[in-house]
């Protein structure tokens, strides 16, 4: 049946007596050097937020600000802590999340907070070995999580993401790629790219040589393909997306013709460093795809993996 308004007031009064209603303290995490630290826009599910950027070797320092619930000047608790967590979230896995790093700093032992308090924290010399990543089925995130443990009420938590980039040295060995593609007696092409490994602001330079052309080629395009693999066994997911493609040539090539290629990598947000078997959870690889289309709309293509890295 319906309760009268008076009953409801009585329930609310009881609830506030036991500290259920509106009894959550507010928690705010602030990074040191927030004014000077770079922020990067990150889009997840159509929503873009600017996250503070940390390099792999950077210390993570700041303050946690805790305010007692509105209308209360004190807060009883069973301890306050902050954690730095690195985790991988795979859409296809039931468990969903796996943590590859987790560090804890105790901010306050059990007791009572009288009024607002600010606690400094720092995580120094923490190896952040993987780069943050937001893909189609996978996310790799670094999160600061503050937990206020409480005796009767449920714990209060607050999370703040940070962005990690891993810079790399120039690869010691970086040979050019030479490949041949041929269809017996009708087509023979050689193509070469100046290197096999490129940094994210690099330029891919190459040449395509036509040694034999007996089919009518209508046009030719070059694409960069990004392939994300996650999961394992029968639950393996492969997602391929075309980062960019452009036409190299329109019209038929002639024999002994040589076509130069220049492809600028900077400006494509979805490019990340190549990631191989990150924590046994996922990989992200990149390929150059050369496509030839003949007058009957048959497609011939040749794919070649390239390695991308983030320059110091």
mmCIF file of C-alpha atoms in Angstrom:
data_model
loop_
_atom_site.group_PDB
_atom_site.id
_atom_site.type_symbol
_atom_site.label_atom_id
_atom_site.label_comp_id
_atom_site.label_asym_id
_atom_site.label_seq_id
_atom_site.Cartn_x
_atom_site.Cartn_y
_atom_site.Cartn_z
ATOM 1 C CA UNK A 1 0.000 0.000 0.000
ATOM 2 C CA UNK A 2 0.930 3.668 -0.175
ATOM 3 C CA UNK A 3 2.692 5.184 2.745
ATOM 4 C CA UNK A 4 1.520 8.535 4.008
ATOM 5 C CA UNK A 5 3.938 11.454 3.681
ATOM 6 C CA UNK A 6 4.418 11.396 7.450
ATOM 7 C CA UNK A 7 5.692 7.801 7.310
ATOM 8 C CA UNK A 8 8.139 8.732 4.652
ATOM 9 C CA UNK A 9 9.509 11.592 6.714
ATOM 10 C CA UNK A 10 9.975 9.217 9.576
ATOM 11 C CA UNK A 11 11.964 6.838 7.348
ATOM 12 C CA UNK A 12 14.153 9.665 6.093
ATOM 13 C CA UNK A 13 14.773 10.770 9.650
ATOM 14 C CA UNK A 14 15.774 7.246 10.625
ATOM 15 C CA UNK A 15 18.035 6.906 7.578
ATOM 16 C CA UNK A 16 19.885 10.117 8.335
ATOM 17 C CA UNK A 17 20.247 9.017 11.948
ATOM 18 C CA UNK A 18 22.119 5.924 10.769
ATOM 19 C CA UNK A 19 24.102 7.960 8.255
ATOM 20 C CA UNK A 20 22.706 6.451 5.035
ATOM 21 C CA UNK A 21 21.403 9.494 3.196
ATOM 22 C CA UNK A 22 23.797 11.820 1.378
ATOM 23 C CA UNK A 23 26.544 10.501 3.582
ATOM 24 C CA UNK A 24 29.273 10.300 0.983
ATOM 25 C CA UNK A 25 32.366 12.420 1.470
ATOM 26 C CA UNK A 26 33.809 14.094 -1.626
ATOM 27 C CA UNK A 27 37.269 13.099 -2.845
ATOM 28 C CA UNK A 28 39.425 15.083 -5.239
ATOM 29 C CA UNK A 29 42.837 14.048 -6.647
ATOM 30 C CA UNK A 30 45.176 16.809 -7.779
ATOM 31 C CA UNK A 31 48.500 16.224 -9.524
ATOM 32 C CA UNK A 32 51.609 18.218 -8.700
ATOM 33 C CA UNK A 33 52.846 20.386 -11.608
ATOM 34 C CA UNK A 34 49.312 20.255 -13.018
ATOM 35 C CA UNK A 35 49.807 23.685 -14.648
ATOM 36 C CA UNK A 36 52.884 22.622 -16.593
ATOM 37 C CA UNK A 37 52.142 18.951 -17.262
ATOM 38 C CA UNK A 38 50.937 18.170 -20.760
ATOM 39 C CA UNK A 39 47.410 16.855 -21.205
ATOM 40 C CA UNK A 40 46.266 14.637 -24.053
ATOM 41 C CA UNK A 41 42.700 14.269 -25.338
ATOM 42 C CA UNK A 42 41.390 10.712 -25.002
ATOM 43 C CA UNK A 43 38.114 9.636 -26.583
ATOM 44 C CA UNK A 44 36.271 6.611 -25.208
ATOM 45 C CA UNK A 45 32.705 5.819 -26.204
ATOM 46 C CA UNK A 46 32.283 9.158 -27.945
ATOM 47 C CA UNK A 47 33.298 11.151 -24.865
ATOM 48 C CA UNK A 48 36.577 13.079 -24.917
ATOM 49 C CA UNK A 49 38.489 13.966 -21.772
ATOM 50 C CA UNK A 50 41.912 15.547 -21.341
ATOM 51 C CA UNK A 51 44.172 13.309 -19.245
ATOM 52 C CA UNK A 52 47.492 14.258 -17.686
ATOM 53 C CA UNK A 53 50.403 12.688 -19.541
ATOM 54 C CA UNK A 54 53.154 10.776 -17.738
ATOM 55 C CA UNK A 55 56.202 9.186 -19.285
ATOM 56 C CA UNK A 56 57.198 5.685 -18.209
ATOM 57 C CA UNK A 57 59.840 6.904 -15.746
ATOM 58 C CA UNK A 58 57.922 9.888 -14.328
ATOM 59 C CA UNK A 59 57.050 9.945 -10.625
ATOM 60 C CA UNK A 60 53.345 10.348 -9.879
ATOM 61 C CA UNK A 61 52.823 12.905 -7.121
ATOM 62 C CA UNK A 62 49.956 14.983 -5.877
ATOM 63 C CA UNK A 63 47.416 15.514 -3.131
ATOM 64 C CA UNK A 64 44.128 13.923 -2.170
ATOM 65 C CA UNK A 65 41.520 16.292 -0.817
ATOM 66 C CA UNK A 66 38.751 14.780 1.343
ATOM 67 C CA UNK A 67 35.670 16.703 2.445
ATOM 68 C CA UNK A 68 33.248 15.196 4.982
ATOM 69 C CA UNK A 69 29.667 14.672 3.738
ATOM 70 C CA UNK A 70 27.590 17.823 3.285
ATOM 71 C CA UNK A 71 26.227 19.098 6.558
ATOM 72 C CA UNK A 72 28.661 17.034 8.646
ATOM 73 C CA UNK A 73 31.910 18.208 10.131
ATOM 74 C CA UNK A 74 33.350 14.808 10.915
ATOM 75 C CA UNK A 75 33.812 11.490 9.206
ATOM 76 C CA UNK A 76 34.532 8.195 10.917
ATOM 77 C CA UNK A 77 36.528 5.772 8.794
ATOM 78 C CA UNK A 78 38.551 2.568 8.887
ATOM 79 C CA UNK A 79 41.514 3.977 6.974
ATOM 80 C CA UNK A 80 42.170 5.944 3.774
ATOM 81 C CA UNK A 81 44.478 4.674 1.024
ATOM 82 C CA UNK A 82 45.488 5.499 -2.535
ATOM 83 C CA UNK A 83 46.475 2.921 -5.159
ATOM 84 C CA UNK A 84 48.220 3.256 -8.499
ATOM 85 C CA UNK A 85 46.765 0.517 -10.691
ATOM 86 C CA UNK A 86 47.706 -0.572 -14.197
ATOM 87 C CA UNK A 87 45.018 -2.710 -15.749
ATOM 88 C CA UNK A 88 43.977 -4.237 -19.033
ATOM 89 C CA UNK A 89 40.285 -4.441 -19.861
ATOM 90 C CA UNK A 90 39.356 -6.949 -22.558
ATOM 91 C CA UNK A 91 35.754 -6.808 -23.753
ATOM 92 C CA UNK A 92 35.569 -10.527 -24.522
ATOM 93 C CA UNK A 93 36.764 -11.782 -21.131
ATOM 94 C CA UNK A 94 34.306 -12.586 -18.408
ATOM 95 C CA UNK A 95 36.613 -11.347 -15.678
ATOM 96 C CA UNK A 96 36.945 -8.222 -17.800
ATOM 97 C CA UNK A 97 39.879 -6.638 -16.003
ATOM 98 C CA UNK A 98 43.343 -7.862 -15.133
ATOM 99 C CA UNK A 99 45.841 -5.803 -13.178
ATOM 100 C CA UNK A 100 49.509 -5.908 -14.125
ATOM 101 C CA UNK A 101 50.627 -3.436 -11.486
ATOM 102 C CA UNK A 102 49.141 -2.343 -8.170
ATOM 103 C CA UNK A 103 50.816 -0.214 -5.518
ATOM 104 C CA UNK A 104 49.293 1.106 -2.318
ATOM 105 C CA UNK A 105 50.052 4.088 -0.104
ATOM 106 C CA UNK A 106 48.245 4.375 3.235
ATOM 107 C CA UNK A 107 47.161 7.998 3.658
ATOM 108 C CA UNK A 108 45.507 7.818 7.088
ATOM 109 C CA UNK A 109 45.052 5.078 9.720
ATOM 110 C CA UNK A 110 41.528 4.309 11.039
ATOM 111 C CA UNK A 111 40.042 7.194 12.970
ATOM 112 C CA UNK A 112 37.994 10.303 12.499
ATOM 113 C CA UNK A 113 38.380 13.199 10.077
ATOM 114 C CA UNK A 114 37.418 16.545 11.561
ATOM 115 C CA UNK A 115 36.688 18.886 8.662
ATOM 116 C CA UNK A 116 38.346 18.824 5.250
ATOM 117 C CA UNK A 117 41.803 17.298 4.959
ATOM 118 C CA UNK A 118 44.507 17.188 2.305
ATOM 119 C CA UNK A 119 46.931 14.270 2.068
ATOM 120 C CA UNK A 120 50.070 14.322 -0.087
ATOM 121 C CA UNK A 121 50.991 11.143 -1.973
ATOM 122 C CA UNK A 122 53.794 9.975 -4.222
ATOM 123 C CA UNK A 123 54.635 6.927 -6.280
ATOM 124 C CA UNK A 124 58.327 7.160 -7.137
ATOM 125 C CA UNK A 125 60.471 4.941 -9.369
ATOM 126 C CA UNK A 126 57.437 2.970 -10.449
ATOM 127 C CA UNK A 127 57.987 1.114 -13.692
ATOM 128 C CA UNK A 128 55.115 1.873 -16.024
ATOM 129 C CA UNK A 129 56.185 -0.616 -18.646
ATOM 130 C CA UNK A 130 53.221 -0.491 -21.022
ATOM 131 C CA UNK A 131 51.753 2.415 -22.928
ATOM 132 C CA UNK A 132 48.118 3.438 -22.352
ATOM 133 C CA UNK A 133 45.877 2.184 -25.139
ATOM 134 C CA UNK A 134 42.230 2.563 -26.137
ATOM 135 C CA UNK A 135 41.239 0.128 -28.830
ATOM 136 C CA UNK A 136 38.127 -1.545 -30.147
ATOM 137 C CA UNK A 137 38.052 -4.503 -27.737
ATOM 138 C CA UNK A 138 40.876 -3.582 -25.382
ATOM 139 C CA UNK A 139 41.850 -0.755 -23.074
ATOM 140 C CA UNK A 140 45.066 -0.450 -21.106
ATOM 141 C CA UNK A 141 44.604 2.084 -18.318
ATOM 142 C CA UNK A 142 46.532 3.565 -15.426
ATOM 143 C CA UNK A 143 44.261 4.678 -12.613
ATOM 144 C CA UNK A 144 44.702 6.334 -9.237
ATOM 145 C CA UNK A 145 42.071 5.028 -6.846
ATOM 146 C CA UNK A 146 41.346 6.480 -3.412
ATOM 147 C CA UNK A 147 39.405 4.304 -0.976
ATOM 148 C CA UNK A 148 37.859 5.422 2.307
ATOM 149 C CA UNK A 149 37.039 2.248 4.238
ATOM 150 C CA UNK A 150 34.003 2.495 6.512
ATOM 151 C CA UNK A 151 32.722 0.274 9.258
ATOM 152 C CA UNK A 152 28.998 0.126 8.579
ATOM 153 C CA UNK A 153 28.499 1.951 5.303
ATOM 154 C CA UNK A 154 30.001 0.730 2.043
ATOM 155 C CA UNK A 155 33.466 2.004 1.156
ATOM 156 C CA UNK A 156 33.789 5.225 -0.796
ATOM 157 C CA UNK A 157 36.085 5.134 -3.834
ATOM 158 C CA UNK A 158 37.183 7.699 -6.378
ATOM 159 C CA UNK A 159 39.194 7.019 -9.548
ATOM 160 C CA UNK A 160 41.276 9.307 -11.735
ATOM 161 C CA UNK A 161 42.846 8.126 -15.001
ATOM 162 C CA UNK A 162 46.284 9.159 -16.133
ATOM 163 C CA UNK A 163 47.897 8.636 -19.536
ATOM 164 C CA UNK A 164 51.238 6.888 -19.967
ATOM 165 C CA UNK A 165 53.497 7.016 -23.017
ATOM 166 C CA UNK A 166 56.628 4.910 -23.389
ATOM 167 C CA UNK A 167 59.445 6.549 -25.338
ATOM 168 C CA UNK A 168 61.960 4.387 -27.173
ATOM 169 C CA UNK A 169 65.462 4.701 -28.531
ATOM 170 C CA UNK A 170 66.176 4.533 -32.239
ATOM 171 C CA UNK A 171 66.184 0.851 -33.287
ATOM 172 C CA UNK A 172 69.760 -0.369 -33.798
ATOM 173 C CA UNK A 173 68.874 -2.466 -36.826
ATOM 174 C CA UNK A 174 66.464 -0.913 -39.285
ATOM 175 C CA UNK A 175 66.810 -2.388 -42.729
ATOM 176 C CA UNK A 176 64.867 -1.431 -45.815
ATOM 177 C CA UNK A 177 62.065 -3.699 -47.003
ATOM 178 C CA UNK A 178 62.224 -5.134 -50.507
ATOM 179 C CA UNK A 179 59.434 -7.264 -51.883
ATOM 180 C CA UNK A 180 58.318 -8.705 -55.145
ATOM 181 C CA UNK A 181 54.779 -9.375 -56.209
ATOM 182 C CA UNK A 182 54.020 -11.248 -59.357
ATOM 183 C CA UNK A 183 51.351 -13.048 -61.275
ATOM 184 C CA UNK A 184 53.007 -15.452 -63.652
ATOM 185 C CA UNK A 185 53.574 -13.977 -67.112
ATOM 186 C CA UNK A 186 51.229 -11.038 -66.548
ATOM 187 C CA UNK A 187 52.609 -8.846 -63.826
ATOM 188 C CA UNK A 188 55.850 -8.408 -61.986
ATOM 189 C CA UNK A 189 56.368 -5.571 -59.541
ATOM 190 C CA UNK A 190 59.110 -4.839 -57.036
ATOM 191 C CA UNK A 191 58.576 -2.438 -54.230
ATOM 192 C CA UNK A 192 60.842 -1.160 -51.544
ATOM 193 C CA UNK A 193 60.369 0.972 -48.453
ATOM 194 C CA UNK A 194 63.323 2.815 -46.957
ATOM 195 C CA UNK A 195 62.981 1.204 -43.504
ATOM 196 C CA UNK A 196 61.049 -1.477 -41.658
ATOM 197 C CA UNK A 197 60.599 0.559 -38.446
ATOM 198 C CA UNK A 198 59.169 4.070 -38.266
ATOM 199 C CA UNK A 199 58.531 6.510 -35.448
ATOM 200 C CA UNK A 200 55.059 8.027 -35.143
ATOM 201 C CA UNK A 201 56.008 11.325 -36.824
ATOM 202 C CA UNK A 202 58.072 9.682 -39.538
ATOM 203 C CA UNK A 203 57.721 9.658 -43.326
ATOM 204 C CA UNK A 204 57.583 6.368 -45.219
ATOM 205 C CA UNK A 205 59.568 6.688 -48.414
ATOM 206 C CA UNK A 206 59.477 4.041 -51.085
ATOM 207 C CA UNK A 207 59.503 3.133 -54.745
ATOM 208 C CA UNK A 208 57.476 0.802 -56.880
ATOM 209 C CA UNK A 209 59.085 -0.635 -60.018
ATOM 210 C CA UNK A 210 56.993 -2.216 -62.775
ATOM 211 C CA UNK A 211 59.048 -4.897 -64.443
ATOM 212 C CA UNK A 212 56.299 -6.586 -66.434
ATOM 213 C CA UNK A 213 52.761 -5.355 -67.049
ATOM 214 C CA UNK A 214 50.395 -7.412 -69.161
ATOM 215 C CA UNK A 215 47.173 -6.792 -67.301
ATOM 216 C CA UNK A 216 45.272 -3.557 -67.542
ATOM 217 C CA UNK A 217 45.702 -1.887 -64.161
ATOM 218 C CA UNK A 218 43.116 0.774 -63.509
ATOM 219 C CA UNK A 219 44.535 2.148 -60.324
ATOM 220 C CA UNK A 220 46.715 1.446 -57.390
ATOM 221 C CA UNK A 221 46.461 2.447 -53.758
ATOM 222 C CA UNK A 222 48.485 2.184 -50.599
ATOM 223 C CA UNK A 223 46.898 1.757 -47.160
ATOM 224 C CA UNK A 224 48.072 1.541 -43.589
ATOM 225 C CA UNK A 225 46.165 -1.138 -41.712
ATOM 226 C CA UNK A 226 46.002 -1.371 -37.938
ATOM 227 C CA UNK A 227 45.255 -4.824 -36.545
ATOM 228 C CA UNK A 228 44.259 -5.367 -32.923
ATOM 229 C CA UNK A 229 44.224 -8.948 -31.618
ATOM 230 C CA UNK A 230 42.838 -9.844 -28.200
ATOM 231 C CA UNK A 231 41.672 -12.878 -26.286
ATOM 232 C CA UNK A 232 42.967 -16.386 -26.791
ATOM 233 C CA UNK A 233 41.998 -19.693 -28.371
ATOM 234 C CA UNK A 234 38.461 -19.810 -29.699
ATOM 235 C CA UNK A 235 37.759 -16.419 -28.122
ATOM 236 C CA UNK A 236 40.368 -14.588 -30.187
ATOM 237 C CA UNK A 237 39.186 -11.309 -31.662
ATOM 238 C CA UNK A 238 40.836 -9.647 -34.638
ATOM 239 C CA UNK A 239 39.904 -6.089 -35.528
ATOM 240 C CA UNK A 240 41.406 -4.467 -38.603
ATOM 241 C CA UNK A 241 40.918 -0.824 -39.429
ATOM 242 C CA UNK A 242 42.267 1.246 -42.287
ATOM 243 C CA UNK A 243 44.131 4.176 -40.784
ATOM 244 C CA UNK A 244 44.607 5.909 -44.113
ATOM 245 C CA UNK A 245 44.692 5.060 -47.782
ATOM 246 C CA UNK A 246 45.647 7.044 -50.817
ATOM 247 C CA UNK A 247 45.854 6.537 -54.508
ATOM 248 C CA UNK A 248 49.368 6.192 -55.870
ATOM 249 C CA UNK A 249 48.464 6.039 -59.479
ATOM 250 C CA UNK A 250 45.490 6.440 -61.723
ATOM 251 C CA UNK A 251 45.756 4.847 -65.137
ATOM 252 C CA UNK A 252 47.931 2.093 -66.507
ATOM 253 C CA UNK A 253 51.617 1.894 -65.626
ATOM 254 C CA UNK A 254 54.126 1.180 -68.356
ATOM 255 C CA UNK A 255 56.927 -1.303 -68.156
ATOM 256 C CA UNK A 256 60.088 -0.071 -66.430
ATOM 257 C CA UNK A 257 58.133 2.761 -64.850
ATOM 258 C CA UNK A 258 59.074 3.595 -61.285
ATOM 259 C CA UNK A 259 56.682 5.364 -58.926
ATOM 260 C CA UNK A 260 57.902 7.137 -55.772
ATOM 261 C CA UNK A 261 55.978 6.905 -52.496
ATOM 262 C CA UNK A 262 55.872 9.444 -49.666
ATOM 263 C CA UNK A 263 53.568 8.761 -46.772
ATOM 264 C CA UNK A 264 53.518 11.071 -43.747
ATOM 265 C CA UNK A 265 52.572 9.281 -40.523
ATOM 266 C CA UNK A 266 52.041 12.325 -38.312
ATOM 267 C CA UNK A 267 48.456 13.499 -38.092
ATOM 268 C CA UNK A 268 46.818 10.111 -37.601
ATOM 269 C CA UNK A 269 45.526 9.919 -34.025
ATOM 270 C CA UNK A 270 44.835 6.205 -34.178
ATOM 271 C CA UNK A 271 48.502 5.336 -34.700
ATOM 272 C CA UNK A 272 50.193 3.904 -31.617
ATOM 273 C CA UNK A 273 53.504 2.127 -31.184
ATOM 274 C CA UNK A 274 53.442 -1.522 -32.264
ATOM 275 C CA UNK A 275 52.456 -3.626 -29.228
ATOM 276 C CA UNK A 276 53.360 -7.302 -29.165
ATOM 277 C CA UNK A 277 51.596 -9.649 -26.783
ATOM 278 C CA UNK A 278 51.146 -7.094 -23.999
ATOM 279 C CA UNK A 279 50.952 -9.007 -20.710
ATOM 280 C CA UNK A 280 49.706 -12.017 -22.748
ATOM 281 C CA UNK A 281 46.469 -10.124 -23.402
ATOM 282 C CA UNK A 282 46.639 -8.284 -26.715
ATOM 283 C CA UNK A 283 48.722 -7.119 -29.669
ATOM 284 C CA UNK A 284 48.518 -4.143 -32.018
ATOM 285 C CA UNK A 285 50.333 -4.412 -35.338
ATOM 286 C CA UNK A 286 50.599 -2.243 -38.444
ATOM 287 C CA UNK A 287 50.835 -3.190 -42.088
ATOM 288 C CA UNK A 288 51.405 -1.414 -45.383
ATOM 289 C CA UNK A 289 48.921 -2.783 -47.880
ATOM 290 C CA UNK A 290 49.546 -2.299 -51.583
ATOM 291 C CA UNK A 291 46.410 -2.812 -53.705
ATOM 292 C CA UNK A 292 46.221 -3.012 -57.500
ATOM 293 C CA UNK A 293 42.846 -2.943 -59.229
ATOM 294 C CA UNK A 294 42.508 -4.051 -62.820
ATOM 295 C CA UNK A 295 39.892 -3.091 -65.374
ATOM 296 C CA UNK A 296 37.704 -6.028 -64.395
ATOM 297 C CA UNK A 297 37.823 -4.798 -60.795
ATOM 298 C CA UNK A 298 39.958 -7.685 -59.634
ATOM 299 C CA UNK A 299 42.098 -6.713 -56.670
ATOM 300 C CA UNK A 300 45.680 -7.859 -56.159
ATOM 301 C CA UNK A 301 47.337 -6.982 -52.917
ATOM 302 C CA UNK A 302 50.465 -7.495 -50.904
ATOM 303 C CA UNK A 303 50.772 -6.790 -47.205
ATOM 304 C CA UNK A 304 53.930 -6.046 -45.292
ATOM 305 C CA UNK A 305 54.237 -5.495 -41.552
ATOM 306 C CA UNK A 306 56.028 -2.377 -40.348
ATOM 307 C CA UNK A 307 56.999 -1.590 -36.765
ATOM 308 C CA UNK A 308 55.988 1.744 -35.216
ATOM 309 C CA UNK A 309 57.747 3.227 -32.200
ATOM 310 C CA UNK A 310 57.497 6.405 -30.108
ATOM 311 C CA UNK A 311 60.533 8.608 -30.442
ATOM 312 C CA UNK A 312 62.298 10.176 -27.448
#
